[in-house]
Amino acid sequence: MDFDLFVIGAGSGGVRAARMSAQMGAKVAIAEVSDLGGTCVNVGCVPKKLFVYAAQFAQGFVDAREFGLDTAVPHFDWDRLRDNKDKEIARLNGIYGNLLDGAGVELMRGRATITGPNEVTVNGVSYSANRILIATGGWPFVPEIEGKEHIITSNEVFHLKTWPKRAVVIGGGYIAVEFAGIFNGTGVDTTLVHRGDKVLRGFDADTQAFAQEQFAVSGINLQMKAEVTQVTKTGDSYLVGLNTGVTLEADLVLGCTGRVPNTQGLGLESVGVLTASNGAVVVDESFATNVPSIFAVGDVIGRVALTPVALAEGMYLAHEWFGEGGRPVRYDAIPTAVFSQPNIGTVGLTEEEARKTHEVEIYRSSFRPMQNTISGNPLRAMMKLIVCKKSRKILGAHMVGPDAGEIMQGIGIAYAMGATKEDFDQTIGIHPTAAEEFVTMREPV
Ligand code: FAD
Ligand code: NDP
């Protein structure tokens, strides 16, 4: 065999599995058709978060006035942000290359196809491997809409030539609300069109409702229970027709209508790897497909599409194969954040989920964060704990407000350890912070 392990896709999951395996002594190859680091580094988490900072800084200038700082809202220079972002991403691409190189992983640039249960072909050359790991991630999905060719996706939005003055964002998931916040925060007249009546399906209902209210307060035009039926180009702009009869005018239409597993042209059918109806590669609890030598991790398996989850899955396999055994991925304790304005952070069950299996107590608090008091910024924060009446364990923690993502990481550790409400109550608060609210809520609602 040429390799112990052949990884397809140098994104979050693939790089982690390849690097760790090689460090533990395996002979490893990795193929990448695009830029190193995958979605997260190039067209996902990292550039998105840089844009989120731009939106937050812009608001900071407004908020600073009543703190005694005479500021004019600065002009937003998209070209500068985009170019600086590109430089930072190029730096990260280099780091990923060095990491692979340093670990002794052989990097092949090109599209890989599985041509046998133990064979991968890249650029016309076939290689044999004891194990093949599919880590090819996901790809934006846009439904069939008349004028679909005018709708861009998150793949393109990071490289725009010009920043729009008016934007329509379609969808109500993570990417939609994050980009609505980025546009709105950088002075773009922003409309979010969502087919449902609540954004962020799957989140706790109070969180959804509260966040949605804050999005509206922040100035985003919300068109709920509405679907885009048609996009037409008129000169340099677009007319976006909705099934509610509304027509919007915009310079940019961003489709954030979900992502699908990226398996096209991978050769799965030729070796008989099973996929689910949504295209996800079907794997068992050890990430094995129905073909014993072929495994898959990350977005392509359609479980939880988050970078740290792909990393944990890749790491599990490396340790399982070439180390002293992998630590199972704690799917039950995945903290996550939505980097909208305001941020949302969450871990554990929603109230609706918890009520199905437990008798619960709900603790909830909503308040104006301190930095929004004298600034006049109308945005509020909400925190919520769901507690099991019997065991007293925290079943879920949710927050909408500044730094919710940062705060939720610590709460996530407590949650993973099985903390009780009394553990929270005994914890001394850090004053004055928003986070202290999590340890000072005393009365159930
Ligand atoms: P990817 O990172 O997508 O990597 C797959 C790689 O495989 C790609 O580089 C691709 O080019 C390559 N590839 C595909 N087919 C082939 C082939 N045949 N041959 C060779 N190479 C191939 N997650 C978070 O946790 N936090 C966030 O804030 C966050 N923000 C996001 C924002 C956006 C706009 C998007 C789109 C996603 C975001 N995510 C975020 C999700 C996160 O990016 C993904 O969950 C993560 O990147 C999945 O890693 P992966 O290894 O499965 O796949
Ligand atoms: P999501 O699944 O989060 O959201 C997709 C949205 O598109 C939903 O609101 C959905 O509506 C809507 N939609 C789907 N199909 C249609 C259709 N045919 N017509 C109209 N609307 C439609 O996907 P995203 O693409 O936003 O993000 C993909 C994943 O990437 C996320 O789930 C998350 O795991 C990850 N991610 C994580 C981030 C983070 O950690 N901060 C940031 C960005 C992405 P409905 O709810 O009605 O189904």
XYZ file of C-alpha atoms and ligand atoms in Angstrom:
546
model
C 0.000 0.000 0.000
C 1.190 3.538 -0.799
C -0.401 5.043 2.325
C -1.875 3.996 5.680
C -4.455 6.771 5.263
C -5.633 8.866 2.319
C -7.703 11.892 3.322
C -9.876 13.651 0.741
C -10.409 17.314 1.627
C -8.046 19.582 3.572
C -10.699 21.396 5.603
C -11.298 21.322 9.362
C -11.907 17.572 9.740
C -9.508 16.354 7.067
C -6.476 18.372 8.144
C -6.971 17.420 11.796
C -7.255 13.691 11.019
C -4.300 13.758 8.599
C -2.017 15.763 10.848
C -2.710 13.783 14.027
C -2.404 10.455 12.215
C 0.939 11.417 10.685
C 2.191 12.681 14.045
C 1.401 9.266 15.478
C 3.543 7.594 12.833
C 1.117 6.824 9.979
C 2.002 7.374 6.330
C -0.649 9.894 5.252
C -1.681 11.676 2.042
C -4.265 14.469 1.746
C -5.852 15.818 -1.446
C -7.289 19.326 -1.755
C -8.930 20.777 -4.840
C -9.111 24.322 -3.504
C -7.496 26.329 -0.677
C -6.094 24.731 2.458
C -8.286 25.028 5.527
C -11.584 24.364 3.729
C -14.827 26.233 4.273
C -14.032 27.482 7.766
C -10.806 29.236 6.852
C -11.661 30.460 3.352
C -15.397 31.073 3.049
C -16.792 30.409 6.521
C -16.096 31.002 10.202
C -12.895 33.018 9.948
C -13.632 35.622 7.226
C -17.223 35.831 8.509
C -16.039 36.670 12.023
C -13.703 39.348 10.641
C -16.734 40.906 8.918
C -18.734 40.643 12.145
C -16.030 42.673 13.903
C -16.397 45.354 11.218
C -20.130 45.567 11.935
C -19.529 45.704 15.696
C -16.822 48.375 15.418
C -19.169 50.507 13.328
C -21.807 50.329 16.073
C -19.094 51.073 18.621
C -18.550 54.515 17.109
C -22.241 55.309 17.529
C -22.324 53.962 21.093
C -19.176 55.886 22.050
C -20.796 59.322 21.714
C -22.707 59.290 24.986
C -19.568 58.004 26.679
C -18.091 61.400 25.887
C -16.274 60.557 22.700
C -17.173 62.821 19.823
C -17.079 60.505 16.833
C -18.455 60.653 13.361
C -19.661 57.326 12.006
C -16.685 56.378 9.849
C -16.961 55.608 6.158
C -16.899 51.839 5.577
C -14.204 50.926 3.061
C -15.098 47.479 1.759
C -12.055 47.147 -0.479
C -9.783 47.627 2.522
C -11.630 45.090 4.672
C -11.750 42.524 1.845
C -8.054 42.942 1.016
C -6.957 42.777 4.655
C -9.154 39.714 5.101
C -7.534 38.122 2.038
C -4.078 38.743 3.508
C -5.087 37.143 6.796
C -6.614 34.127 5.042
C -3.469 33.713 2.907
C -1.468 33.701 6.140
C -3.730 30.980 7.562
C -3.496 28.961 4.325
C 0.270 29.049 4.781
C 0.008 27.908 8.392
C -2.162 24.952 7.330
C 0.435 24.020 4.678
C 3.219 24.203 7.265
C 1.256 22.110 9.740
C 0.737 19.355 7.177
C 4.325 19.591 6.011
C 5.677 19.569 9.543
C 3.698 16.447 10.376
C 4.988 14.698 7.235
C 1.648 14.544 5.406
C 1.956 14.348 1.613
C -0.245 17.092 0.103
C -1.706 16.542 -3.359
C -3.293 19.511 -5.108
C -6.273 18.434 -7.206
C -9.711 16.815 -7.165
C -9.612 13.301 -5.733
C -11.875 10.488 -6.871
C -12.358 7.182 -5.121
C -11.608 4.545 -7.753
C -11.633 1.446 -5.543
C -12.219 0.451 -1.920
C -8.505 1.096 -1.333
C -7.723 3.403 -4.221
C -7.845 7.169 -4.757
C -7.024 8.916 -8.026
C -5.724 12.499 -8.172
C -4.663 14.231 -11.384
C -4.749 10.912 -13.243
C -2.465 9.084 -10.797
C -3.862 6.298 -8.597
C -2.695 5.637 -5.054
C -3.453 2.730 -2.763
C -4.340 3.227 0.903
C -5.370 1.018 3.801
C -8.003 3.544 4.761
C -9.706 6.366 2.895
C -11.250 9.272 4.827
C -13.870 11.420 3.094
C -13.780 14.963 4.541
C -15.151 16.911 1.584
C -17.491 19.190 3.543
C -20.628 20.884 2.208
C -21.734 23.211 -0.562
C -24.372 26.012 -0.614
C -27.834 24.992 -1.778
C -30.137 27.440 -3.577
C -33.678 26.318 -4.453
C -35.087 26.610 -7.960
C -36.230 30.235 -8.164
C -36.824 32.161 -11.361
C -33.697 34.272 -11.814
C -31.609 31.993 -9.576
C -28.498 32.999 -11.555
C -28.694 36.438 -9.894
C -28.531 34.974 -6.382
C -25.062 34.680 -4.890
C -24.105 32.419 -1.965
C -21.666 32.534 0.930
C -19.014 31.194 -1.474
C -19.060 34.467 -3.407
C -19.950 37.054 -0.761
C -16.438 37.079 0.676
C -14.930 38.257 -2.615
C -17.363 40.966 -3.779
C -16.032 43.703 -6.060
C -18.351 46.256 -4.473
C -20.232 46.285 -1.190
C -23.984 46.745 -1.741
C -26.076 49.678 -0.575
C -29.191 47.474 -0.378
C -29.139 43.726 0.251
C -31.756 40.996 0.381
C -30.797 37.933 2.395
C -32.856 34.791 1.821
C -33.140 32.254 4.654
C -33.453 32.254 8.412
C -30.563 30.035 9.497
C -27.094 30.708 10.872
C -25.621 32.206 7.714
C -28.674 34.335 6.910
C -28.893 36.045 10.298
C -25.139 36.477 10.548
C -24.903 38.149 7.139
C -28.007 40.229 7.752
C -26.163 41.543 10.838
C -22.962 42.162 8.885
C -24.771 44.078 6.135
C -26.949 46.039 8.521
C -23.991 46.851 10.766
C -21.936 48.169 7.848
C -24.686 50.555 6.764
C -26.415 48.433 4.136
C -30.193 48.717 3.854
C -30.906 45.060 4.726
C -33.963 42.871 4.274
C -34.140 39.287 5.505
C -36.709 37.106 3.739
C -37.603 33.898 5.550
C -40.243 31.317 4.718
C -40.969 30.570 8.391
C -42.421 32.815 11.065
C -39.339 32.431 13.310
C -35.665 32.545 12.451
C -33.170 29.890 13.555
C -35.195 26.712 13.459
C -34.135 24.267 16.163
C -33.222 26.972 18.672
C -35.106 27.481 21.928
C -38.390 29.304 21.197
C -37.715 32.185 23.629
C -34.292 32.584 22.056
C -35.762 32.661 18.566
C -38.430 35.197 19.499
C -36.098 37.427 21.487
C -33.353 37.372 18.854
C -35.820 38.112 16.083
C -37.171 41.099 17.996
C -33.620 42.417 18.474
C -32.847 41.988 14.776
C -35.843 44.164 13.967
C -34.812 46.738 16.597
C -31.311 46.807 15.106
C -32.831 47.946 11.824
C -33.114 44.802 9.705
C -36.297 44.699 7.641
C -37.792 41.268 8.390
C -40.056 39.741 5.766
C -41.340 36.619 7.523
C -43.586 33.893 6.101
C -42.391 35.038 2.706
C -40.718 33.252 -0.177
C -38.799 34.695 -3.066
C -40.551 33.792 -6.301
C -38.510 35.758 -8.793
C -35.322 37.778 -9.117
C -34.954 40.074 -12.128
C -32.066 42.265 -13.101
C -32.773 45.916 -13.861
C -29.609 47.783 -14.765
C -27.178 47.376 -11.877
C -29.790 46.269 -9.370
C -32.341 43.521 -8.833
C -36.055 43.317 -8.240
C -36.894 40.584 -5.760
C -40.496 39.402 -5.928
C -42.036 37.708 -2.889
C -45.109 35.482 -2.761
C -46.648 37.991 -0.339
C -46.946 40.515 -3.155
C -44.019 42.595 -1.898
C -41.256 43.569 -4.363
C -37.866 44.564 -2.988
C -35.105 46.411 -4.797
C -31.526 45.458 -4.034
C -27.941 45.587 -5.287
C -27.226 42.111 -3.984
C -29.304 38.993 -3.271
C -27.660 36.482 -0.945
C -29.100 32.972 -0.803
C -28.535 31.369 2.608
C -30.916 28.471 2.143
C -28.788 25.702 3.590
C -25.890 23.520 2.557
C -25.699 20.048 1.080
C -23.001 17.384 1.496
C -20.259 17.809 -1.090
C -19.957 14.402 -2.755
C -20.335 15.230 -6.431
C -17.776 13.506 -8.628
C -16.274 11.718 -5.646
C -16.906 8.271 -7.115
C -19.019 7.011 -4.210
C -21.385 5.093 -6.500
C -18.526 3.255 -8.187
C -17.454 1.666 -4.886
C -20.973 1.407 -3.444
C -20.669 3.860 -0.501
C -24.191 4.469 0.809
C -25.584 7.989 1.016
C -28.798 9.220 2.674
C -31.592 10.942 0.744
C -30.012 14.353 1.490
C -26.718 13.146 -0.007
C -24.919 12.704 3.329
C -22.444 9.845 3.534
C -23.946 7.276 5.908
C -21.576 6.329 8.740
C -21.834 4.377 11.998
C -20.698 5.538 15.449
C -17.064 4.964 14.399
C -17.502 7.031 11.219
C -17.245 3.878 9.082
C -19.229 3.684 5.857
C -20.665 0.407 4.580
C -17.345 -0.130 2.741
C -14.960 -1.282 5.523
C -11.917 0.699 4.318
C -13.800 3.983 3.773
C -14.705 6.488 6.511
C -16.173 9.993 6.600
C -16.255 12.965 9.002
C -17.426 16.576 9.088
C -20.161 18.325 7.128
C -20.286 15.539 4.538
C -21.895 13.156 7.065
C -24.688 15.666 7.706
C -24.714 15.457 11.508
C -23.608 18.746 13.059
C -22.059 21.201 10.616
C -19.647 23.016 12.933
C -15.873 23.285 12.735
C -15.122 22.077 16.281
C -17.310 19.025 15.647
C -15.429 18.163 12.428
C -12.164 18.602 14.368
C -13.354 16.318 17.168
C -14.489 13.659 14.689
C -11.169 13.765 12.816
C -9.223 13.620 16.060
C -11.269 10.674 17.300
C -10.361 8.625 14.224
C -6.650 9.479 14.317
C -6.427 8.345 17.952
C -8.595 5.324 17.314
C -6.456 4.144 14.382
C -2.931 5.150 15.282
C -3.016 6.150 18.969
C -4.359 4.766 22.211
C -8.069 4.975 21.345
C -10.254 7.935 20.553
C -12.476 9.831 22.970
C -16.063 9.668 21.684
C -17.499 12.920 20.369
C -19.925 14.449 22.926
C -22.773 15.232 20.531
C -24.963 15.826 23.585
C -22.862 18.779 24.750
C -22.087 21.003 21.799
C -22.070 24.678 22.668
C -22.669 26.877 19.642
C -22.900 30.564 18.844
C -24.555 32.591 16.139
C -22.541 35.735 15.439
C -25.547 37.877 14.680
C -26.143 41.318 16.234
C -26.716 40.620 19.073
C -24.843 37.304 19.406
C -26.629 34.127 20.391
C -25.044 31.376 22.452
C -26.546 28.051 23.376
C -25.770 24.641 24.855
C -27.964 21.658 25.651
C -31.678 21.230 25.198
C -34.269 23.778 24.190
C -37.172 24.214 26.609
C -39.421 22.365 24.153
C -37.039 19.388 23.948
C -36.462 19.297 27.707
C -40.198 19.271 28.507
C -40.652 16.079 26.453
C -38.532 14.029 28.872
C -38.199 16.023 32.097
C -40.139 18.068 34.575
C -38.397 21.406 34.305
C -37.906 24.744 36.016
C -37.214 27.735 33.799
C -35.063 30.682 34.861
C -35.109 33.665 32.544
C -33.844 37.186 32.669
C -33.869 39.974 30.151
C -32.069 43.249 30.677
C -30.289 46.115 28.985
C -26.550 45.350 28.960
C -24.472 47.962 30.767
C -22.746 49.247 27.632
C -26.166 49.946 26.150
C -27.403 52.038 29.085
C -25.872 55.464 28.655
C -25.104 54.870 24.986
C -28.801 54.770 24.202
C -28.339 51.607 22.150
C -31.780 49.966 22.424
C -30.578 46.334 22.133
C -31.343 44.108 25.106
C -29.993 40.779 26.340
C -31.769 37.599 27.430
C -30.516 34.628 29.413
C -32.288 31.425 30.152
C -31.548 28.264 32.131
C -33.565 25.075 31.879
C -33.242 22.968 35.005
C -34.376 19.409 35.692
C -36.654 19.562 38.762
C -35.580 16.123 39.953
C -31.813 15.956 39.386
C -31.357 19.769 39.490
C -29.069 19.426 36.481
C -28.853 22.228 33.927
C -30.505 20.801 30.819
C -29.969 23.821 28.619
C -28.509 27.313 28.702
C -29.337 30.025 26.176
C -28.294 33.608 25.732
C -28.951 36.454 23.334
C -26.681 39.433 23.927
C -23.188 40.872 23.671
C -20.411 38.275 23.775
C -22.872 35.384 24.072
C -20.453 33.211 22.087
C -17.576 33.949 24.461
C -19.753 33.436 27.541
C -21.284 30.176 26.345
C -17.915 28.413 26.060
C -17.505 28.454 29.851
C -21.126 27.489 30.451
C -20.514 24.636 27.975
C -17.811 23.175 30.218
C -20.135 23.306 33.243
C -22.869 21.697 31.154
C -20.602 18.909 29.881
C -19.595 18.192 33.501
C -23.256 17.857 34.533
C -23.490 20.999 36.676
C -26.638 21.546 38.747
C -28.539 24.763 39.356
C -27.047 24.776 42.867
C -23.526 24.608 41.372
C -24.418 27.710 39.364
C -25.942 29.388 42.458
C -22.801 28.683 44.538
C -20.553 30.193 41.917
C -19.518 33.721 42.764
C -20.444 36.167 40.028
C -17.986 38.403 38.228
C -19.299 41.910 38.691
C -20.281 43.906 36.732
C -20.694 41.618 33.734
C -23.588 40.284 31.737
C -22.280 36.760 32.342
C -22.937 36.999 36.101
C -26.653 36.827 35.353
C -26.159 33.094 34.741
C -25.249 32.608 38.434
C -27.689 35.091 39.976
C -31.060 33.998 38.583
C -32.945 32.813 41.683
C -36.659 32.718 40.915
C -38.083 30.327 38.318
C -40.606 31.915 35.957
P -14.701 21.740 4.837
O -14.068 22.665 5.792
O -15.749 22.265 3.950
O -13.525 21.127 3.949
C -13.773 20.285 2.869
C -12.633 20.435 1.887
O -12.679 19.374 0.943
C -12.702 21.726 1.070
O -11.486 22.432 1.193
C -12.954 21.248 -0.358
O -12.331 22.072 -1.319
C -12.305 19.872 -0.330
N -12.814 18.938 -1.326
C -14.106 18.640 -1.628
N -14.176 17.665 -2.549
C -12.893 17.339 -2.837
C -12.325 16.379 -3.716
N -13.077 15.556 -4.442
N -10.982 16.317 -3.795
C -10.192 17.149 -3.053
N -10.698 18.049 -2.199
C -12.020 18.139 -2.090
N -18.752 26.632 11.934
C -18.436 27.038 13.188
O -18.146 26.195 14.038
N -18.413 28.363 13.529
C -18.698 29.335 12.625
O -18.676 30.529 12.963
C -19.035 28.940 11.300
N -19.323 29.875 10.372
C -19.605 29.485 9.089
C -19.909 30.468 8.163
C -20.211 30.114 6.861
C -20.527 31.191 5.843
C -20.198 28.726 6.476
C -20.488 28.325 5.067
C -19.908 27.745 7.408
C -19.614 28.112 8.729
N -19.339 27.161 9.708
C -19.047 27.556 10.987
C -19.354 25.715 9.397
C -17.928 25.197 9.185
O -17.265 26.004 8.224
C -17.975 23.748 8.716
O -18.733 22.980 9.630
C -16.583 23.137 8.622
O -15.762 23.856 7.744
C -16.699 21.671 8.145
O -15.424 21.110 7.997
P -15.210 19.875 7.018
O -13.812 19.403 7.266
O -16.303 18.922 7.140
O -15.327 20.477 5.547
P -29.307 26.462 8.030
O -29.747 25.065 7.917
O -28.871 26.970 9.352
O -30.435 27.431 7.479
C -30.992 27.278 6.216
C -32.154 28.226 6.099
O -32.641 28.196 4.770
C -33.324 27.868 7.001
O -33.835 29.036 7.568
C -34.313 27.230 6.047
O -35.651 27.429 6.421
C -34.045 27.983 4.778
N -34.399 27.232 3.580
C -34.026 25.977 3.250
N -34.546 25.627 2.063
C -35.270 26.687 1.632
C -36.066 26.913 0.487
N -36.226 25.989 -0.450
N -36.696 28.114 0.376
C -36.562 29.062 1.342
N -35.811 28.887 2.443
C -35.186 27.713 2.593
O -28.155 26.595 6.946
P -27.049 27.684 6.682
O -26.748 27.554 5.246
O -27.405 28.997 7.256
O -25.813 27.113 7.491
C -25.385 25.764 7.324
C -24.773 25.274 8.581
O -23.468 25.821 8.743
C -25.505 25.677 9.842
O -26.589 24.860 10.113
C -24.427 25.566 10.881
O -24.324 24.238 11.311
C -23.180 25.969 10.114
N -22.860 27.373 10.407
C -22.447 27.677 11.673
C -22.196 28.967 12.027
C -21.767 29.255 13.414
O -21.369 28.328 14.129
N -21.823 30.495 13.877
C -22.334 30.072 11.084
C -22.755 29.644 9.764
C -23.013 28.341 9.454
P -36.405 26.454 7.459
O -35.858 26.785 8.793
O -37.812 26.800 7.269
O -36.060 25.057 7.038
